[in-house]
């Protein structure tokens, strides 16, 4: 919607503003709320509906697909549209998705007790980043609203804190984010790029920017946050200090600079505003400052290309988080997501998590017992948020009780109760075995006092409304018990009245009833009116009967109604008191929630490790082995292997600071291999085991990727520009402790330019940055780096060709590939035969007619010579020499000629290494030829066949 249209939808409608002095009281009240919330669409409670008027009504009708009606008064006719309060959630979600903030104008006064117009007030402003209703939030997720402020005091500064001209970005920006549904609050700072990276990492739904804040845009315009301005006054330093004091002592000494202080104050001010401006949010007890360098830094490009949380493939949905998520409750799911977004960089902390995962993986019964118990746990963080805000009902308190009830079971399960691992109670001290799980067990506060309070006060199955009675247990309050006894006794007396009056009057058809208008009555048909006693007083005349009451019935009615009303009112007071007493334990409940969340996340990782056959990685830190690199045996991709019937594992041996140039055919698995190495690092530093037979890994501080083709048309970037932007980030920020993945750098431009950029980037990473890198490319002449640079080496993926078909073995081996099989891949993809045939002709023309080797299928314009494509360690070259050797041996057997003389006369005699110089039909070469003929390749897997051929090649080399 254009900005001008949106402005007429939010704030005071122009038509109502023009007639404001003559409006009816209700519309005047609506106008007041609109004027006080100019940035929101006001939904105004009228009976059982939320109504909007004028342009706002038209927007509600259009977005929510409800009927547009009209309300008339003396000042005119106003469009009106509404949504039912009892089912407002889906309509609110639609309005949020359409980009609106919604202010709920609720009745804050009992309509039956109001004299005149019922008072209304905005009780909540619902925005994308401050939603707290469960119906609008996905279970087990975080939902942040963030604020960004520049360095320096807004009240006494022009905002140009770096001393440069006013158009420059400030040197430092503060970032604060709060999840209003759980009370978590995070604060950090950095330059504009660092703050943008952190915003991409925490993925807020909404951002408010200070007037002097740097311009920070999401890396993905379609899926990023929405940004809007807010009251500049909340960003002032003094206002921020005042705002923060209820949350933490001496706030001006708790942050690293004014930018952090002002961002934290502003985001909490905005959170309070959206929750009704009722003062500090008492459940926000965890205002935590952090340094991004204390975690493995994964920018948006890395998260996207590694598909940590989102898979954008057509029809695809699996992500790394999906592969790891075996959590049993929302708390654990949210914790696991936080861990994956911010993996550890402290080796001891990583090992501690691995210890806990390993113990849970070993103790099957404990793991299963925890799963059962945690499955009954509700979302404590969101529950305590509602309790602290005074919005929890009786069912919320019973949900809290149900969760607290599983804590003793969790502690007993960790201690080995029932799993056969202990022989006596004395063994409790030995279980759990790891310090990490022992600490978690100690942090599982049973909150017995809170659990007993709820159990004694709140009915086991309370009604949904806390004002309707039936919420408080009998025996909890003597006064309430007396009122209920009076009500109960009165109702029993009324129930017996009908029988006693029939006997007294002799009227068999007499009945006693009750309705909300007239209360209790005695009904007598017209045929028996002559038998009505003198003490009956007429209450109501019906068509065929009369209704009466007696003085005693009236007295009993007053006792019953009075007792019921007083009981309901007292119940509400008692409930609110219980809720406040529970809210006073917010910090303890949040501490328990953190422990439960971590336990569930660890159990999930252990379950994945067992079911996925993951192995504990050895973490090698700089202190013990500063030059240690990546060593993975039989590594697998944790997501791809779940989707495929079979997966070919591969080894990775990457010394620290080395660069592996990876070549090979399209579709052979280069990108999957690189991602599997990177994901092993992410998993290990998250605390997870890794999909491999064995792994030894260093601790990296940053992980960069330039993998896959994508553009950002909305942001004005082509695919190649996006690629160069991501490459720029890497070349500026990577260092010796970084892991870099580069896939097909330079392919989006002319071949000469692309090859030059790719080589220069690889050399810069090797020479200047010293980062550990995997560099996949179809520019085969980049394999020369292995000869020119000390820490560069070649890897390639193997493939076989037979009868014009190409089989990809998905196996990585040392050396450089001699082909990319581009034309063959095009044929496999279903490109029309005419195009494939013409492509082969063009390749043959460019490569001198050599179409059978596939060398012409490399990157466009990359004409490979034998010298440029070969490598001393290349298995393709080795396979070629083996084929030539065996062909000559077979020819020698058939013709009785000397093999050596044939080879000496061959023009290709010097083109291969390791060929025998002599041989005969009865010598070693003949034995090798016979061994090859005996191979039953049809019954072998591709890997077995390849290994057998490699063994024969070794024999050729040895016999040479």
PDB file of N, CA and C in Angstrom, residues 751-804:
ATOM      1  N   UNK A 751      34.905 -15.258 -19.546  1.00  0.00           N
ATOM      2  CA  UNK A 751      35.793 -16.303 -19.034  1.00  0.00           C
ATOM      3  C   UNK A 751      37.145 -15.739 -18.622  1.00  0.00           C
ATOM      4  N   UNK A 752      37.702 -14.846 -19.439  1.00  0.00           N
ATOM      5  CA  UNK A 752      39.021 -14.294 -19.110  1.00  0.00           C
ATOM      6  C   UNK A 752      38.966 -13.525 -17.802  1.00  0.00           C
ATOM      7  N   UNK A 753      37.959 -12.673 -17.647  1.00  0.00           N
ATOM      8  CA  UNK A 753      37.817 -11.919 -16.410  1.00  0.00           C
ATOM      9  C   UNK A 753      37.544 -12.837 -15.232  1.00  0.00           C
ATOM     10  N   UNK A 754      36.634 -13.781 -15.435  1.00  0.00           N
ATOM     11  CA  UNK A 754      36.265 -14.675 -14.343  1.00  0.00           C
ATOM     12  C   UNK A 754      37.434 -15.496 -13.857  1.00  0.00           C
ATOM     13  N   UNK A 755      38.240 -16.030 -14.812  1.00  0.00           N
ATOM     14  CA  UNK A 755      39.402 -16.830 -14.434  1.00  0.00           C
ATOM     15  C   UNK A 755      40.413 -15.969 -13.679  1.00  0.00           C
ATOM     16  N   UNK A 756      40.567 -14.747 -14.127  1.00  0.00           N
ATOM     17  CA  UNK A 756      41.528 -13.852 -13.475  1.00  0.00           C
ATOM     18  C   UNK A 756      41.084 -13.534 -12.044  1.00  0.00           C
ATOM     19  N   UNK A 757      39.786 -13.249 -11.859  1.00  0.00           N
ATOM     20  CA  UNK A 757      39.278 -12.949 -10.514  1.00  0.00           C
ATOM     21  C   UNK A 757      39.437 -14.162  -9.607  1.00  0.00           C
ATOM     22  N   UNK A 758      39.102 -15.346 -10.135  1.00  0.00           N
ATOM     23  CA  UNK A 758      39.191 -16.554  -9.332  1.00  0.00           C
ATOM     24  C   UNK A 758      40.626 -16.817  -8.885  1.00  0.00           C
ATOM     25  N   UNK A 759      41.580 -16.698  -9.813  1.00  0.00           N
ATOM     26  CA  UNK A 759      42.973 -16.948  -9.448  1.00  0.00           C
ATOM     27  C   UNK A 759      43.480 -15.905  -8.460  1.00  0.00           C
ATOM     28  N   UNK A 760      43.179 -14.647  -8.722  1.00  0.00           N
ATOM     29  CA  UNK A 760      43.658 -13.600  -7.827  1.00  0.00           C
ATOM     30  C   UNK A 760      43.073 -13.755  -6.421  1.00  0.00           C
ATOM     31  N   UNK A 761      41.792 -14.128  -6.344  1.00  0.00           N
ATOM     32  CA  UNK A 761      41.164 -14.319  -5.036  1.00  0.00           C
ATOM     33  C   UNK A 761      41.811 -15.491  -4.298  1.00  0.00           C
ATOM     34  N   UNK A 762      42.037 -16.581  -5.004  1.00  0.00           N
ATOM     35  CA  UNK A 762      42.666 -17.749  -4.368  1.00  0.00           C
ATOM     36  C   UNK A 762      44.067 -17.408  -3.881  1.00  0.00           C
ATOM     37  N   UNK A 763      44.818 -16.700  -4.686  1.00  0.00           N
ATOM     38  CA  UNK A 763      46.177 -16.322  -4.276  1.00  0.00           C
ATOM     39  C   UNK A 763      46.132 -15.388  -3.063  1.00  0.00           C
ATOM     40  N   UNK A 764      45.184 -14.463  -3.049  1.00  0.00           N
ATOM     41  CA  UNK A 764      45.083 -13.523  -1.926  1.00  0.00           C
ATOM     42  C   UNK A 764      44.737 -14.262  -0.634  1.00  0.00           C
ATOM     43  N   UNK A 765      43.814 -15.202  -0.722  1.00  0.00           N
ATOM     44  CA  UNK A 765      43.457 -15.981   0.469  1.00  0.00           C
ATOM     45  C   UNK A 765      44.665 -16.745   0.980  1.00  0.00           C
ATOM     46  N   UNK A 766      45.424 -17.321   0.072  1.00  0.00           N
ATOM     47  CA  UNK A 766      46.602 -18.097   0.462  1.00  0.00           C
ATOM     48  C   UNK A 766      47.719 -17.208   0.986  1.00  0.00           C
ATOM     49  N   UNK A 767      48.024 -16.137   0.256  1.00  0.00           N
ATOM     50  CA  UNK A 767      49.208 -15.337   0.572  1.00  0.00           C
ATOM     51  C   UNK A 767      48.967 -14.333   1.692  1.00  0.00           C
ATOM     52  N   UNK A 768      47.798 -13.693   1.695  1.00  0.00           N
ATOM     53  CA  UNK A 768      47.554 -12.581   2.609  1.00  0.00           C
ATOM     54  C   UNK A 768      46.705 -12.950   3.821  1.00  0.00           C
ATOM     55  N   UNK A 769      45.675 -13.748   3.603  1.00  0.00           N
ATOM     56  CA  UNK A 769      44.730 -14.024   4.693  1.00  0.00           C
ATOM     57  C   UNK A 769      45.131 -15.231   5.528  1.00  0.00           C
ATOM     58  N   UNK A 770      45.703 -16.231   4.885  1.00  0.00           N
ATOM     59  CA  UNK A 770      46.096 -17.438   5.614  1.00  0.00           C
ATOM     60  C   UNK A 770      44.916 -18.261   6.092  1.00  0.00           C
ATOM     61  N   UNK A 771      43.730 -18.064   5.491  1.00  0.00           N
ATOM     62  CA  UNK A 771      42.541 -18.810   5.900  1.00  0.00           C
ATOM     63  C   UNK A 771      42.572 -20.212   5.315  1.00  0.00           C
ATOM     64  N   UNK A 772      41.875 -21.121   5.960  1.00  0.00           N
ATOM     65  CA  UNK A 772      41.681 -22.466   5.423  1.00  0.00           C
ATOM     66  C   UNK A 772      40.539 -22.394   4.429  1.00  0.00           C
ATOM     67  N   UNK A 773      40.752 -22.888   3.204  1.00  0.00           N
ATOM     68  CA  UNK A 773      39.763 -22.668   2.153  1.00  0.00           C
ATOM     69  C   UNK A 773      39.572 -23.901   1.297  1.00  0.00           C
ATOM     70  N   UNK A 774      38.331 -24.067   0.843  1.00  0.00           N
ATOM     71  CA  UNK A 774      37.993 -25.033  -0.194  1.00  0.00           C
ATOM     72  C   UNK A 774      37.492 -24.233  -1.382  1.00  0.00           C
ATOM     73  N   UNK A 775      38.114 -24.463  -2.542  1.00  0.00           N
ATOM     74  CA  UNK A 775      37.860 -23.636  -3.724  1.00  0.00           C
ATOM     75  C   UNK A 775      37.460 -24.561  -4.869  1.00  0.00           C
ATOM     76  N   UNK A 776      36.164 -24.646  -5.153  1.00  0.00           N
ATOM     77  CA  UNK A 776      35.684 -25.479  -6.259  1.00  0.00           C
ATOM     78  C   UNK A 776      35.615 -24.645  -7.520  1.00  0.00           C
ATOM     79  N   UNK A 777      36.076 -25.200  -8.625  1.00  0.00           N
ATOM     80  CA  UNK A 777      36.129 -24.417  -9.853  1.00  0.00           C
ATOM     81  C   UNK A 777      36.095 -25.320 -11.072  1.00  0.00           C
ATOM     82  N   UNK A 778      35.618 -24.761 -12.196  1.00  0.00           N
ATOM     83  CA  UNK A 778      35.744 -25.401 -13.503  1.00  0.00           C
ATOM     84  C   UNK A 778      36.848 -24.756 -14.322  1.00  0.00           C
ATOM     85  N   UNK A 779      37.527 -23.763 -13.766  1.00  0.00           N
ATOM     86  CA  UNK A 779      38.703 -23.206 -14.420  1.00  0.00           C
ATOM     87  C   UNK A 779      39.886 -24.118 -14.103  1.00  0.00           C
ATOM     88  N   UNK A 780      40.128 -25.080 -14.985  1.00  0.00           N
ATOM     89  CA  UNK A 780      41.089 -26.130 -14.659  1.00  0.00           C
ATOM     90  C   UNK A 780      42.524 -25.633 -14.566  1.00  0.00           C
ATOM     91  N   UNK A 781      42.817 -24.480 -15.186  1.00  0.00           N
ATOM     92  CA  UNK A 781      44.196 -24.020 -15.076  1.00  0.00           C
ATOM     93  C   UNK A 781      44.495 -23.478 -13.675  1.00  0.00           C
ATOM     94  N   UNK A 782      43.459 -23.322 -12.807  1.00  0.00           N
ATOM     95  CA  UNK A 782      43.724 -22.924 -11.430  1.00  0.00           C
ATOM     96  C   UNK A 782      44.421 -24.020 -10.639  1.00  0.00           C
ATOM     97  N   UNK A 783      44.428 -25.240 -11.187  1.00  0.00           N
ATOM     98  CA  UNK A 783      45.131 -26.329 -10.493  1.00  0.00           C
ATOM     99  C   UNK A 783      46.634 -26.094 -10.468  1.00  0.00           C
ATOM    100  N   UNK A 784      47.120 -25.148 -11.268  1.00  0.00           N
ATOM    101  CA  UNK A 784      48.542 -24.801 -11.226  1.00  0.00           C
ATOM    102  C   UNK A 784      48.940 -24.224  -9.874  1.00  0.00           C
ATOM    103  N   UNK A 785      47.966 -23.751  -9.102  1.00  0.00           N
ATOM    104  CA  UNK A 785      48.284 -23.198  -7.789  1.00  0.00           C
ATOM    105  C   UNK A 785      49.011 -24.204  -6.912  1.00  0.00           C
ATOM    106  N   UNK A 786      48.709 -25.491  -7.111  1.00  0.00           N
ATOM    107  CA  UNK A 786      49.365 -26.518  -6.306  1.00  0.00           C
ATOM    108  C   UNK A 786      50.867 -26.538  -6.529  1.00  0.00           C
ATOM    109  N   UNK A 787      51.303 -26.116  -7.705  1.00  0.00           N
ATOM    110  CA  UNK A 787      52.729 -26.073  -7.993  1.00  0.00           C
ATOM    111  C   UNK A 787      53.342 -24.739  -7.594  1.00  0.00           C
ATOM    112  N   UNK A 788      52.491 -23.699  -7.553  1.00  0.00           N
ATOM    113  CA  UNK A 788      53.014 -22.351  -7.309  1.00  0.00           C
ATOM    114  C   UNK A 788      52.937 -21.923  -5.853  1.00  0.00           C
ATOM    115  N   UNK A 789      52.047 -22.539  -5.070  1.00  0.00           N
ATOM    116  CA  UNK A 789      51.845 -22.119  -3.691  1.00  0.00           C
ATOM    117  C   UNK A 789      52.068 -23.293  -2.751  1.00  0.00           C
ATOM    118  N   UNK A 790      52.777 -23.030  -1.680  1.00  0.00           N
ATOM    119  CA  UNK A 790      53.199 -24.094  -0.758  1.00  0.00           C
ATOM    120  C   UNK A 790      52.025 -24.822  -0.121  1.00  0.00           C
ATOM    121  N   UNK A 791      50.973 -24.066   0.265  1.00  0.00           N
ATOM    122  CA  UNK A 791      49.885 -24.686   1.020  1.00  0.00           C
ATOM    123  C   UNK A 791      48.653 -24.947   0.148  1.00  0.00           C
ATOM    124  N   UNK A 792      48.846 -24.955  -1.163  1.00  0.00           N
ATOM    125  CA  UNK A 792      47.744 -25.268  -2.073  1.00  0.00           C
ATOM    126  C   UNK A 792      47.894 -26.690  -2.589  1.00  0.00           C
ATOM    127  N   UNK A 793      46.768 -27.365  -2.755  1.00  0.00           N
ATOM    128  CA  UNK A 793      46.802 -28.721  -3.311  1.00  0.00           C
ATOM    129  C   UNK A 793      45.496 -28.968  -4.060  1.00  0.00           C
ATOM    130  N   UNK A 794      45.503 -30.010  -4.874  1.00  0.00           N
ATOM    131  CA  UNK A 794      44.357 -30.302  -5.732  1.00  0.00           C
ATOM    132  C   UNK A 794      43.576 -31.511  -5.241  1.00  0.00           C
ATOM    133  N   UNK A 795      42.267 -31.433  -5.385  1.00  0.00           N
ATOM    134  CA  UNK A 795      41.357 -32.552  -5.191  1.00  0.00           C
ATOM    135  C   UNK A 795      40.436 -32.589  -6.394  1.00  0.00           C
ATOM    136  N   UNK A 796      39.957 -33.781  -6.724  1.00  0.00           N
ATOM    137  CA  UNK A 796      38.980 -33.847  -7.797  1.00  0.00           C
ATOM    138  C   UNK A 796      38.001 -34.978  -7.551  1.00  0.00           C
ATOM    139  N   UNK A 797      36.841 -34.858  -8.207  1.00  0.00           N
ATOM    140  CA  UNK A 797      35.811 -35.882  -8.108  1.00  0.00           C
ATOM    141  C   UNK A 797      35.852 -36.751  -9.354  1.00  0.00           C
ATOM    142  N   UNK A 798      35.752 -38.031  -9.137  1.00  0.00           N
ATOM    143  CA  UNK A 798      35.933 -38.997 -10.219  1.00  0.00           C
ATOM    144  C   UNK A 798      34.621 -39.288 -10.929  1.00  0.00           C
ATOM    145  N   UNK A 799      34.782 -39.710 -12.190  1.00  0.00           N
ATOM    146  CA  UNK A 799      33.646 -40.141 -13.007  1.00  0.00           C
ATOM    147  C   UNK A 799      34.165 -41.135 -14.016  1.00  0.00           C
ATOM    148  N   UNK A 800      33.278 -41.981 -14.514  1.00  0.00           N
ATOM    149  CA  UNK A 800      33.663 -42.943 -15.546  1.00  0.00           C
ATOM    150  C   UNK A 800      32.767 -42.746 -16.759  1.00  0.00           C
ATOM    151  N   UNK A 801      33.317 -43.097 -17.919  1.00  0.00           N
ATOM    152  CA  UNK A 801      32.582 -42.971 -19.172  1.00  0.00           C
ATOM    153  C   UNK A 801      32.544 -44.343 -19.844  1.00  0.00           C
ATOM    154  N   UNK A 802      31.360 -44.694 -20.331  1.00  0.00           N
ATOM    155  CA  UNK A 802      31.216 -45.944 -21.058  1.00  0.00           C
ATOM    156  C   UNK A 802      30.052 -45.870 -22.024  1.00  0.00           C
ATOM    157  N   UNK A 803      30.293 -46.207 -23.280  1.00  0.00           N
ATOM    158  CA  UNK A 803      29.251 -46.151 -24.319  1.00  0.00           C
ATOM    159  C   UNK A 803      28.571 -44.789 -24.374  1.00  0.00           C
ATOM    160  N   UNK A 804      29.369 -43.748 -24.180  1.00  0.00           N
ATOM    161  CA  UNK A 804      28.832 -42.399 -24.249  1.00  0.00           C
ATOM    162  C   UNK A 804      28.140 -41.934 -22.992  1.00  0.00           C
TER     163      UNK A 804
END
